[in-house]
N, CA and C of each residue as an Amber inpcrd file, in Angstrom:
protein
   648
  15.2010000 101.3500000 -69.6300000  16.3020000 102.6240000 -69.8690000
  15.8470000 104.2980000 -70.6510000  16.2930000 105.0180000 -69.7450000
  15.7730000 106.1260000 -69.6380000  16.1020000 106.6620000 -71.6060000
  15.6180000 107.7920000 -72.0460000  16.0050000 107.5470000 -73.9930000
  16.6470000 109.1460000 -73.7960000  17.5350000 109.7680000 -74.3960000
  18.3570000 110.8520000 -74.3160000  17.5390000 111.8100000 -74.5360000
  17.2840000 112.8830000 -74.1560000  16.8010000 114.1830000 -73.7150000
  17.1270000 115.7580000 -74.8620000  16.9300000 116.1520000 -75.5050000
  17.7860000 117.1830000 -76.2510000  17.0390000 118.4650000 -76.4170000
  17.2380000 119.7010000 -75.5040000  16.4990000 120.6400000 -74.5860000
  16.4700000 121.4250000 -75.9780000  15.9330000 122.1280000 -76.7500000
  15.7670000 123.4230000 -77.0710000  15.6840000 124.4580000 -76.8830000
  17.0520000 125.1120000 -76.0880000  16.3250000 126.3540000 -75.0450000
  16.8690000 126.0550000 -74.1610000  18.1460000 127.6770000 -73.4620000
  18.8370000 127.2360000 -72.7340000  18.7810000 128.4670000 -71.6890000
  17.4500000 128.9350000 -71.6060000  17.7420000 130.0660000 -70.7430000
  17.0730000 129.0400000 -68.8920000  16.3460000 130.5160000 -68.2390000
  15.6080000 129.3910000 -67.0280000  15.3140000 127.7320000 -67.3130000
  14.5650000 127.8060000 -67.7050000  13.3180000 126.5350000 -67.6000000
  13.8810000 125.8720000 -67.9050000  14.9820000 125.8560000 -69.6570000
  15.9230000 125.2570000 -69.9110000  16.3780000 124.3240000 -69.1560000
  17.3940000 125.1360000 -68.3670000  18.4440000 124.4830000 -67.7220000
  18.1460000 123.5900000 -66.6470000  17.0080000 124.0890000 -65.6810000
  15.9190000 123.5360000 -64.8910000  15.8560000 122.1330000 -65.3660000
  14.8780000 122.1030000 -66.3080000  14.1420000 120.7690000 -67.1110000
  15.5350000 119.6460000 -66.7080000  16.8520000 121.0080000 -67.6600000
  17.7130000 119.4240000 -68.1300000  18.6000000 119.0410000 -66.5420000
  19.0010000 119.9530000 -65.4380000  18.6830000 119.1830000 -63.9960000
  17.9060000 118.6340000 -63.8810000  17.2230000 118.7020000 -63.7710000
  15.8430000 117.5010000 -63.3190000  16.2450000 116.3060000 -64.0870000
  16.5160000 115.9990000 -65.5250000  16.5920000 115.1740000 -66.0050000
  17.5550000 114.7680000 -64.9220000  18.8220000 115.3740000 -65.8160000
  19.8300000 114.5170000 -65.2850000  20.0120000 114.1120000 -63.7090000
  19.0050000 114.5340000 -62.8310000  19.1850000 114.1430000 -61.3630000
  18.1000000 112.3060000 -61.8160000  17.8390000 112.9640000 -63.0520000
  16.4170000 111.2630000 -62.4580000  17.0990000 109.9400000 -64.1980000
  18.6020000 110.5350000 -64.0010000  19.0940000 108.9300000 -64.1510000
  18.8920000 109.9330000 -66.4030000  18.3530000 110.5430000 -67.1970000
  18.6280000 110.9550000 -67.7060000  19.9560000 111.3650000 -69.0160000
  20.0580000 111.4250000 -69.9580000  21.0290000 111.3890000 -70.8450000
  20.2450000 113.2650000 -71.6410000  21.2920000 114.3630000 -71.3410000
  20.8490000 114.9700000 -71.4610000  21.9700000 115.7260000 -72.5900000
  21.5200000 116.8000000 -73.3490000  22.8420000 117.8840000 -74.0970000
  21.0200000 118.8020000 -73.8880000  21.2950000 120.1610000 -73.8550000
  21.2460000 121.5470000 -73.7990000  21.2840000 122.4750000 -74.9190000
  20.6900000 122.8680000 -75.9750000  20.1050000 123.8060000 -77.3080000
  20.7970000 125.0230000 -76.9220000  22.1150000 126.0120000 -77.5240000
  21.2860000 127.5310000 -78.0260000  22.4650000 128.0830000 -78.9370000
  21.7360000 129.3080000 -79.1980000  22.2270000 129.7370000 -80.4400000
  23.1540000 131.5060000 -80.2370000  23.3890000 130.8230000 -78.5220000
  24.4400000 131.8960000 -78.5790000  24.9770000 131.5720000 -78.2160000
  26.4070000 132.0140000 -78.4410000  28.0690000 131.7860000 -77.7630000
  28.2680000 131.9960000 -76.4820000  28.1150000 133.1950000 -76.3850000
  28.3120000 133.5790000 -74.7060000  26.9950000 132.8350000 -73.8500000
  26.3080000 132.0380000 -73.9660000  25.0280000 131.0790000 -73.2520000
  25.9620000 130.0220000 -73.4130000  26.5500000 129.0180000 -74.9310000
  26.9790000 128.1000000 -74.7960000  28.3530000 128.0720000 -73.6340000
  28.9430000 129.2350000 -73.4550000  30.3080000 129.2720000 -72.7550000
  29.5810000 129.7620000 -71.1970000  28.6780000 130.2810000 -70.6850000
  28.3960000 130.1340000 -69.3580000  27.9050000 129.1090000 -69.5800000
  26.5960000 128.1600000 -70.0420000  26.3770000 127.0020000 -69.9990000
  27.6950000 125.8580000 -69.8230000  28.9490000 125.9640000 -70.4170000
  30.0790000 125.4810000 -69.6120000  30.9180000 125.1330000 -69.0100000
  30.5800000 126.8950000 -67.9420000  30.9670000 126.8490000 -66.7590000
  30.1450000 126.6220000 -65.7030000  28.5990000 126.4630000 -66.3570000
  28.3060000 126.7710000 -64.8150000  27.0850000 125.7640000 -64.6020000
  26.8720000 124.5550000 -65.6740000  26.0950000 123.3100000 -65.6140000
  27.0060000 121.8130000 -65.3800000  26.2220000 121.2260000 -64.5310000
  26.2120000 119.6310000 -65.0990000  27.1070000 119.0840000 -66.0930000
  28.6450000 118.8820000 -65.1390000  29.8130000 118.6310000 -66.6800000
  28.8570000 116.8350000 -66.6900000  27.9230000 116.5190000 -66.8700000
  27.3160000 115.0100000 -67.1320000  26.2660000 115.9860000 -68.8180000
  25.4880000 117.0640000 -68.5860000  24.6940000 117.9710000 -69.6530000
  26.0950000 118.1800000 -70.7220000  25.5110000 117.7510000 -71.8800000
  26.4020000 118.5390000 -72.2510000  25.1320000 119.3320000 -73.9980000
  26.5340000 120.4040000 -73.3120000  26.2160000 121.8570000 -74.3730000
  26.1050000 121.6850000 -75.6850000  25.0720000 121.7650000 -76.9800000
  25.4740000 122.3610000 -78.6950000  24.4630000 123.5840000 -79.2740000
  24.2390000 122.6710000 -80.5960000  23.3970000 124.4490000 -80.8450000
  22.0010000 123.5860000 -80.4670000  21.0070000 124.4370000 -81.4080000
  19.4370000 123.5400000 -81.9740000  19.7030000 122.3330000 -81.8330000
  20.2930000 121.8190000 -83.0190000  19.4990000 121.3570000 -84.2820000
  21.1160000 119.8410000 -83.4160000  21.9620000 120.9730000 -83.0090000
  23.1290000 118.9820000 -82.3650000  22.0650000 118.4070000 -81.2880000
  21.1040000 119.9530000 -80.7520000  20.6420000 119.6410000 -79.2770000
  18.9060000 118.4440000 -79.8600000  18.3540000 118.8910000 -80.7730000
  17.0580000 118.1700000 -81.7730000  18.3840000 117.1440000 -82.6730000
  19.0460000 116.5200000 -82.5680000  19.9260000 115.6780000 -83.2000000
  19.9180000 114.7160000 -82.4040000  20.7310000 115.0690000 -81.3740000
  20.7480000 114.2820000 -80.2630000  19.6800000 113.0920000 -79.2470000
  18.5750000 114.5350000 -79.1250000  17.7400000 113.7850000 -78.5940000
  16.8150000 112.9920000 -79.0400000  15.8440000 111.8100000 -77.9880000
  15.1100000 111.0310000 -78.0320000  13.6580000 110.9970000 -77.8010000
  13.8830000 112.2070000 -77.0110000  12.9080000 112.7010000 -76.5080000
  13.5640000 114.6760000 -76.4730000  12.2300000 115.0650000 -77.6520000
  13.1660000 117.5930000 -77.2910000  12.1750000 117.8130000 -76.3840000
  12.5510000 118.8890000 -75.8160000  11.9290000 119.9630000 -75.1540000
  12.0520000 120.7390000 -75.3480000  10.9420000 121.8610000 -75.9190000
  11.0750000 122.5470000 -76.3390000  10.7020000 123.7190000 -74.8940000
  12.3260000 125.0100000 -74.7800000  11.8250000 125.2250000 -73.8250000
  12.4800000 126.8820000 -73.5500000  11.6480000 127.6510000 -75.5040000
  12.4120000 128.7270000 -75.8350000  11.4200000 129.9460000 -75.4710000
  11.8340000 131.2900000 -75.8320000  10.7010000 132.4500000 -76.0730000
   9.2980000 131.5440000 -75.9930000   8.2490000 132.0920000 -75.9400000
   7.0130000 132.1430000 -77.0300000   6.7350000 132.3150000 -78.3700000
   7.7250000 133.5680000 -78.0150000   7.8110000 134.5290000 -79.5050000
   9.0880000 134.2610000 -80.2610000   9.8600000 133.6260000 -79.8380000
  11.0120000 132.8810000 -80.9400000  10.3910000 131.3630000 -81.1620000
   9.2700000 130.9980000 -80.5890000   9.3290000 129.4170000 -80.9690000
   9.9270000 129.1330000 -82.6430000   7.8600000 129.7630000 -83.1360000
   7.5700000 129.1780000 -84.2090000   9.1980000 129.5460000 -85.1350000
   9.9480000 130.5300000 -85.0200000  11.4240000 130.7220000 -86.2080000
  12.0350000 129.5880000 -85.8540000  12.1950000 129.1080000 -84.3970000
  13.1930000 128.4220000 -83.5520000  12.5490000 127.0200000 -85.1030000
  11.6050000 126.5500000 -84.6380000  11.5720000 125.8390000 -85.5370000
  11.4720000 125.4140000 -86.3360000  11.1130000 126.0950000 -86.9950000
  11.1920000 126.0350000 -88.7660000  13.0010000 126.5430000 -89.2150000
  14.2760000 126.9980000 -88.3090000  15.5180000 127.4020000 -88.5010000
  15.8710000 125.1510000 -88.3040000  15.3660000 124.7690000 -88.0290000
  15.6510000 123.2700000 -87.6200000  15.7970000 122.4050000 -88.9020000
  16.9360000 121.9140000 -88.6160000  17.5050000 121.1530000 -90.0330000
  16.1560000 119.8440000 -90.1600000  16.1890000 119.5150000 -91.7400000
  14.2150000 119.2390000 -91.9040000  14.8040000 118.3700000 -91.3000000
  13.5500000 116.8320000 -90.7310000  13.5400000 115.2930000 -90.3960000
  13.9390000 115.7740000 -89.5170000  14.3680000 116.3580000 -88.5580000
  15.3990000 115.9160000 -87.3140000  14.4150000 116.0910000 -86.1420000
  12.8890000 116.6390000 -85.9300000  12.0850000 116.4020000 -85.3290000
  10.7890000 114.6710000 -85.7880000  11.2220000 114.8930000 -87.4700000
  10.6590000 113.3930000 -87.8920000  10.2430000 112.0860000 -86.4800000
   8.8120000 112.2630000 -85.7370000   8.2490000 110.4190000 -84.8990000
   9.4910000 110.5880000 -83.3260000   9.8310000 112.1870000 -83.5450000
   9.9110000 111.4550000 -81.9720000   8.9010000 112.9390000 -81.0700000
   9.1270000 112.3750000 -79.5450000   8.1730000 112.5650000 -79.1620000
   8.9200000 114.5390000 -78.7080000   8.2170000 115.6390000 -78.3230000
   8.3660000 116.9710000 -78.2740000   7.4190000 118.1310000 -77.3460000
   8.5480000 118.0570000 -76.1700000   8.0330000 118.7420000 -74.8050000
   7.5400000 119.8730000 -75.3210000   6.1240000 120.3390000 -75.0140000
   6.1170000 121.9100000 -75.6010000   5.5120000 122.3380000 -74.8940000
   7.1550000 123.2230000 -73.8920000   6.8260000 124.1550000 -72.4500000
   6.3080000 125.6360000 -73.0160000   6.3700000 126.0130000 -73.8700000
   6.3010000 127.1990000 -74.4370000   5.2360000 128.0010000 -73.6980000
   4.8880000 129.3990000 -73.5960000   3.3690000 130.3810000 -74.1170000
   3.6310000 131.1660000 -74.6380000   2.1970000 131.5760000 -75.3660000
   2.7030000 132.8460000 -75.9510000   2.0520000 133.8480000 -75.9620000
   3.3020000 134.1700000 -75.1980000   2.9270000 135.7370000 -74.6330000
   3.9710000 136.8080000 -75.1880000   2.9420000 137.7670000 -75.8550000
   3.2150000 138.7160000 -76.4200000   4.7580000 139.6470000 -75.9120000
   5.1610000 139.9990000 -76.4030000   6.2900000 140.8890000 -75.6490000
   6.1370000 142.7650000 -75.5200000   5.2050000 142.6380000 -74.8200000
   4.5550000 143.5410000 -73.6010000   4.4540000 143.5210000 -72.9200000
   4.6600000 144.2070000 -71.9090000   4.1450000 144.2250000 -71.0480000
   3.2210000 143.6880000 -70.0890000   3.1920000 143.3300000 -69.0340000
   1.7910000 142.9950000 -68.5010000   0.7380000 144.4190000 -68.0830000
  -0.4690000 144.5130000 -68.2740000  -1.0970000 145.1060000 -67.8590000
  -2.0590000 144.6590000 -66.1540000  -1.7930000 145.3020000 -64.8560000
  -2.2520000 144.4140000 -64.0260000  -2.3180000 143.3270000 -63.7790000
  -1.2160000 142.8910000 -64.2870000  -0.3340000 142.0130000 -63.7520000
  -0.8940000 140.6910000 -65.0380000  -1.5150000 141.0270000 -66.2230000
  -1.8580000 139.8530000 -66.9020000  -1.8100000 140.1470000 -67.7890000
  -0.3810000 139.4920000 -68.1520000   0.4830000 139.1990000 -69.9050000
  -0.3960000 139.2290000 -71.2460000  -0.5070000 139.6940000 -72.2440000
  -0.9870000 138.8440000 -73.6120000  -0.4420000 138.1760000 -73.7220000
  -1.5670000 137.6350000 -75.0240000  -0.6920000 136.4870000 -75.8590000
  -1.1720000 137.1220000 -76.8420000  -0.3220000 136.4900000 -77.6490000
  -0.2680000 136.7480000 -79.5840000  -1.3660000 135.8820000 -80.4500000
  -1.9140000 134.6160000 -79.6900000  -3.1230000 133.7710000 -79.9970000
  -3.9200000 134.0540000 -79.7020000  -5.1950000 133.6200000 -80.4840000
  -6.5290000 133.9310000 -80.1650000  -7.3700000 132.7670000 -79.4210000
  -8.7750000 132.9900000 -79.5660000  -9.0010000 131.7570000 -78.3730000
  -9.2910000 130.0410000 -79.0270000  -9.1950000 130.3750000 -80.5740000
  -9.3510000 129.2080000 -81.7680000  -7.3760000 129.1650000 -82.2610000
  -7.3600000 129.1080000 -81.6520000  -5.7170000 128.2360000 -82.2010000
  -4.6460000 128.3970000 -80.7770000  -4.1500000 127.5680000 -80.7650000
  -2.5790000 127.3660000 -79.4400000  -0.8800000 127.3730000 -80.0330000
  -0.7780000 128.2160000 -79.5370000   1.0080000 127.9640000 -80.2890000
   1.5250000 126.1980000 -80.1870000   1.1930000 125.6700000 -79.6450000
   1.2190000 124.1790000 -79.9370000   0.6640000 124.0440000 -81.2410000
  -0.8170000 124.2260000 -81.1640000  -0.9320000 123.8670000 -82.4990000
  -0.3040000 124.4410000 -83.5200000  -0.0760000 125.0350000 -83.8380000
   0.8510000 126.2890000 -84.0020000   2.1360000 125.4010000 -84.5150000
   2.3230000 125.6250000 -84.0370000   3.7240000 124.4860000 -83.6390000
   3.6410000 123.1770000 -84.7830000   2.6650000 122.2500000 -84.0910000
   2.2540000 120.7050000 -84.3100000   2.0700000 120.6760000 -86.2680000
   1.3390000 122.2560000 -86.7230000   1.1700000 122.1510000 -87.9660000
   2.5030000 122.4090000 -88.5450000   3.3410000 123.1850000 -88.1800000
   4.9110000 123.5130000 -88.7580000   5.9630000 121.9230000 -89.1510000
   5.1980000 121.3840000 -87.8780000   6.4320000 119.7460000 -88.3050000
   5.2690000 119.2730000 -87.5870000   4.7160000 118.3740000 -88.5080000
   3.1720000 117.6540000 -88.4450000   3.9540000 116.4370000 -88.0120000
   4.8320000 115.6570000 -88.3730000   5.3500000 114.1660000 -88.3680000
   5.8850000 113.7430000 -87.2310000   6.4570000 115.2480000 -86.1270000
   7.0390000 114.9910000 -84.7530000   5.2730000 115.2660000 -83.6990000
   6.1730000 114.3270000 -82.7040000   4.2470000 114.2720000 -81.6330000
   4.5260000 115.4530000 -80.8140000   4.0830000 116.7910000 -80.9470000
   4.5270000 117.3880000 -79.8540000   3.3870000 117.2150000 -78.4820000
   3.2490000 117.4620000 -77.7640000   2.9860000 117.3960000 -75.9810000
   2.4880000 118.4440000 -75.6830000   2.4140000 119.1360000 -74.8510000
   2.1550000 120.8410000 -74.3030000   2.4110000 119.6360000 -72.3660000
   2.8680000 120.3970000 -72.0570000   3.2350000 119.9950000 -70.4830000
   4.7810000 121.1570000 -70.4880000   4.3220000 121.1180000 -68.8240000
   5.4130000 121.6710000 -67.5560000   5.2160000 123.3180000 -68.3940000
   4.3880000 123.6520000 -68.6200000   3.7770000 125.3270000 -68.6320000
   2.6200000 126.4100000 -68.5450000   2.4630000 125.6470000 -67.2550000
   1.5880000 125.8870000 -66.6120000   2.0510000 125.9900000 -64.7390000
   3.4170000 126.5990000 -64.6430000   4.9670000 126.8130000 -62.8270000
   5.3770000 126.6050000 -63.2730000   6.2500000 128.2830000 -62.5360000
   7.7050000 128.2920000 -62.8090000   8.5990000 127.1770000 -62.6480000
  10.0010000 128.1480000 -63.1660000  10.6270000 127.0690000 -63.5460000
  11.0580000 126.9020000 -62.2440000  11.2730000 127.3300000 -61.4140000
  11.3090000 126.9910000 -59.4310000  10.6420000 125.3000000 -59.1140000
   9.2540000 124.9840000 -59.2700000   8.4120000 124.2830000 -58.8570000
   8.7470000 122.9120000 -60.2800000   9.6290000 123.6510000 -61.1640000
   9.4630000 122.2760000 -62.2790000  10.3850000 120.3640000 -62.0810000
  10.3860000 120.4740000 -61.2960000  11.6230000 119.1410000 -60.9340000
  11.3440000 118.9970000 -59.0620000  10.1110000 118.4980000 -59.3680000
  10.2190000 117.5600000 -57.4970000  10.0230000 118.7680000 -56.2550000
   8.3870000 119.6300000 -57.2250000   7.8700000 120.6820000 -55.7680000
   7.6000000 120.1260000 -54.9260000   7.6700000 120.4250000 -53.3450000
   7.4380000 120.0430000 -52.2350000   6.4770000 121.3700000 -51.7180000
   4.5250000 120.8840000 -52.2070000   4.1070000 121.9670000 -51.2700000
   3.2250000 121.3120000 -50.4820000   4.0840000 121.2230000 -48.8600000
   3.5980000 121.1260000 -47.8120000   2.8810000 118.9060000 -48.1460000
   3.8420000 118.1780000 -49.0350000   3.0130000 116.8300000 -48.8400000
   1.8740000 116.5050000 -50.2950000   1.5120000 117.8200000 -50.8590000
   0.6110000 117.7460000 -52.3470000   1.5490000 117.9290000 -53.2850000
   1.3140000 117.1810000 -53.3530000   1.7990000 117.1360000 -55.3340000
   0.3290000 117.4590000 -56.2000000   1.1050000 118.8740000 -57.6230000
   0.8470000 119.6480000 -58.7220000  -0.1740000 119.4410000 -58.8050000
  -1.1490000 119.0370000 -59.3880000  -1.1270000 118.6490000 -61.1870000
  -0.5990000 119.4730000 -62.2790000  -0.2920000 118.3890000 -63.8610000
   0.0950000 119.5620000 -64.7670000  -0.0850000 118.8120000 -65.1400000
  -1.2850000 119.5990000 -66.3820000  -2.1700000 119.3010000 -67.1040000
  -1.2830000 118.9720000 -68.9730000  -1.1110000 117.7910000 -69.3260000
  -0.8550000 117.9490000 -70.7640000  -1.8440000 117.4000000 -71.3710000
  -1.4800000 117.1710000 -73.5280000  -2.4780000 117.1860000 -74.2490000
  -1.3980000 117.0130000 -75.6860000  -2.3110000 116.5430000 -76.4360000
  -1.7790000 116.1180000 -77.3030000  -2.2520000 114.7260000 -78.3260000
  -1.9950000 114.6760000 -79.7040000  -2.5740000 113.7970000 -80.6510000
  -1.9960000 112.3740000 -79.8850000  -1.0090000 111.8680000 -80.0730000
  -0.3380000 110.8960000 -80.3480000  -0.2200000 110.1830000 -78.5910000
  -0.8570000 108.4410000 -78.6730000  -1.0900000 108.2520000 -76.6610000
   0.3030000 108.0850000 -76.6790000   1.0120000 107.5430000 -77.7510000
   2.5690000 106.9620000 -77.2440000   3.3320000 107.6460000 -76.7960000
   3.3250000 109.2350000 -77.1700000   4.7170000 110.4300000 -76.4070000
   3.8260000 110.7270000 -75.4460000   2.5730000 110.5600000 -75.1880000
   1.8660000 111.3750000 -73.9260000   1.9440000 110.0310000 -72.9350000
   2.0740000 108.4440000 -73.3500000   2.5430000 107.9470000 -72.2020000
   4.0920000 108.0550000 -71.3510000   4.7190000 108.8080000 -72.1590000
   6.0520000 109.2960000 -71.7410000   5.7620000 110.2130000 -71.1690000
   5.3540000 110.9800000 -71.7210000   5.3000000 112.5620000 -71.2820000
   4.7520000 112.2820000 -69.6970000   3.5740000 111.5940000 -69.3250000
   3.2000000 111.1960000 -67.9670000   4.2900000 110.2310000 -67.1780000
   5.2950000 109.2810000 -68.4070000   5.9340000 108.7680000 -66.9750000
   6.9970000 109.9470000 -66.8460000   7.0970000 110.6210000 -67.3300000
   8.2480000 111.8010000 -66.9770000   7.4930000 113.1290000 -65.8440000
   6.4440000 113.0160000 -66.1080000   5.6100000 114.2500000 -65.6050000
   5.2000000 113.7710000 -63.1380000   5.3290000 111.6200000 -63.8500000
   5.5660000 111.2520000 -62.1180000   6.9620000 111.3640000 -61.4910000
   8.0090000 110.7900000 -62.7790000   9.4620000 111.2630000 -61.8500000
   9.2890000 112.5930000 -61.0450000   9.2940000 113.8800000 -62.1300000
   9.5840000 114.9300000 -61.5840000   8.5640000 115.1490000 -60.3280000
   7.2200000 114.1860000 -59.9560000   6.4310000 115.0350000 -58.6280000
   5.3020000 115.4470000 -59.2100000   4.6280000 115.1640000 -60.3010000
   3.9590000 116.4130000 -60.9550000   2.9220000 115.1630000 -60.6640000
   1.3610000 115.2710000 -60.5480000  -0.2600000 114.3050000 -60.8960000
  -0.2880000 114.8320000 -62.3270000  -0.1850000 113.7470000 -63.0020000
  -0.4200000 113.9470000 -64.2620000  -2.2200000 114.2230000 -64.6540000
  -2.3140000 114.7510000 -65.4550000  -4.0450000 114.9810000 -65.7660000
  -3.1330000 115.4820000 -67.3620000  -4.1050000 114.1800000 -68.1160000
  -4.0930000 114.5810000 -69.0000000  -5.7200000 114.7650000 -69.5920000
  -5.5320000 116.4210000 -70.9480000  -6.7640000 117.0610000 -70.4400000
  -6.9050000 115.9730000 -72.6120000  -6.8730000 115.7550000 -73.5760000
  -6.7860000 115.0160000 -74.3920000  -5.9810000 115.5130000 -75.5120000
  -6.8740000 115.8070000 -76.4230000  -6.0280000 115.7690000 -77.8280000
  -5.5470000 117.0080000 -77.9630000  -4.4810000 118.0170000 -78.7490000
  -4.1990000 118.9680000 -79.0870000  -4.8110000 120.7210000 -79.1380000
  -5.9780000 120.2040000 -79.6240000  -7.0130000 121.1820000 -78.5920000
  -7.1040000 122.0920000 -77.2780000  -6.5200000 121.1850000 -76.5530000
  -7.1720000 121.6640000 -75.3950000  -5.8110000 122.3390000 -74.6140000
  -5.0210000 122.4910000 -75.9710000  -3.5240000 123.3970000 -75.4380000
  -4.3180000 125.1210000 -74.9060000  -5.5050000 125.6800000 -76.2340000
  -6.1590000 126.2400000 -75.6320000  -6.4050000 126.2940000 -74.7230000
  -6.9770000 125.8520000 -73.7740000  -7.3530000 126.1620000 -72.0520000
  -5.7150000 126.0030000 -71.5830000  -4.5530000 124.9920000 -72.0580000
  -3.7870000 124.7520000 -71.0120000  -3.1080000 125.8620000 -71.2460000
  -2.8040000 126.3270000 -72.2340000  -1.6990000 127.5030000 -72.1440000
  -1.8580000 129.4070000 -71.4240000  -3.5110000 129.4130000 -70.8070000
  -3.8770000 130.3920000 -70.5290000  -3.6710000 130.4410000 -69.3200000
  -3.1130000 129.0570000 -69.0870000  -3.0520000 128.8530000 -67.1430000
  -1.8370000 129.6690000 -67.0430000  -0.9710000 129.5950000 -67.8440000
   0.0210000 130.6690000 -67.6400000  -0.4770000 132.0980000 -66.7460000
  -1.1210000 133.1070000 -67.6800000  -1.8960000 133.7730000 -67.5410000
  -2.2910000 134.0090000 -66.0520000  -2.8370000 133.0520000 -65.5140000
  -3.5120000 132.5030000 -64.5420000  -2.9370000 132.8280000 -63.4460000
  -1.1200000 131.8480000 -63.2440000  -0.3600000 131.6910000 -62.9940000
   0.1440000 132.6310000 -62.8370000  -0.1560000 133.8650000 -63.4360000
   1.5110000 134.8550000 -63.2590000   0.7920000 135.9130000 -62.8080000
   0.2210000 136.1710000 -62.0490000  -1.1010000 137.3560000 -62.0550000
  -0.5940000 137.4100000 -60.9300000  -0.6300000 136.8420000 -59.4860000
  -0.3370000 137.2120000 -58.3740000   1.7870000 137.4360000 -58.4500000
   2.6340000 136.7340000 -59.1050000   3.2210000 137.1620000 -59.3840000
   4.1370000 138.5030000 -59.3540000   2.5670000 139.3350000 -60.8360000
   3.3160000 140.2480000 -61.2680000   2.7950000 141.5820000 -60.3450000
   1.1660000 141.0200000 -59.3120000   0.4170000 141.5680000 -59.1220000
   0.8580000 141.6760000 -57.2410000   1.5020000 141.2120000 -56.6220000
   1.7920000 141.1970000 -54.5730000   3.6510000 140.4330000 -55.2870000
   3.9050000 140.1760000 -55.9540000   5.3580000 139.4230000 -56.2170000
   5.5450000 138.3210000 -55.2550000   4.1490000 137.3530000 -55.8850000
   4.0460000 135.7410000 -55.0100000   4.2100000 134.3790000 -56.0250000
   4.9320000 134.2900000 -55.7530000   5.3690000 133.0270000 -57.6220000
   5.9250000 131.9780000 -56.8840000   5.0910000 131.0110000 -55.3500000
   5.2220000 130.1840000 -54.9790000   4.0070000 129.1830000 -54.9710000
   2.6600000 129.2000000 -55.8040000   1.9610000 128.3750000 -56.3170000
   1.8820000 127.1110000 -57.3970000   0.8070000 126.4990000 -57.2170000
   1.2590000 126.2040000 -58.4020000  -1.0440000 125.3640000 -58.1080000
  -1.2520000 124.5660000 -59.6110000  -2.3440000 124.2760000 -59.7340000
  -2.5530000 122.7070000 -59.1790000  -4.0580000 122.3640000 -58.3170000
  -4.1240000 121.0970000 -58.5210000  -5.3970000 120.7590000 -58.5900000
  -6.2050000 120.0640000 -59.9070000  -7.4060000 119.5620000 -59.6590000
  -7.6710000 118.3830000 -58.6800000  -9.3270000 119.3970000 -57.9870000
  -9.4600000 117.9400000 -56.9580000 -10.9570000 117.6490000 -57.5890000
 -10.5690000 116.6690000 -57.6000000 -11.2710000 115.4790000 -57.3640000
 -12.6960000 114.9740000 -56.4670000 -13.6000000 114.0670000 -56.7180000
 -14.6450000 113.7920000 -55.4490000 -14.8320000 112.3430000 -55.9800000
């Protein structure tokens, strides 16, 4: 039986993934901290999707998806009720993109090469199980994308093997070839893939692409 999904973040990524989870038979709640966004979601989202606060979604979900703006993610995690993420798988779809314009198509990150955003978040909630995923592709291609019959690769990593196994199954349902990159440190390599993914978009308005790991 599918676990309940709590999505923290009500932007395009959160809405897209919520619709994808509903499509695949999950029960879903989206959390938002905006009254106007709450009202908007009530009108536009599938009636099967529940809407609540960040805390509501964190309590509701047996699996959590963090789909907030990267620069706001640490503040949002700190704001959650104590213990609400304990023991839960947290799919981290964020990227540490700084709030400054890209330069020649290259976005700026507020993290260093020695620490990923996911590692920072994991330190804030050490008893949750963070798994980096859904962070290196555009929202339009997050749910069963069609690249002429090819399955795109989706890289994921984390320190808790049972949580990674859960995420792998979700990725397979969502039409990806899951690629396990190991422990949380690998997020230092996965997160910058979003920088590369964005360059064709900002330089030539080409956003219809994905990564594929080719193997012999």
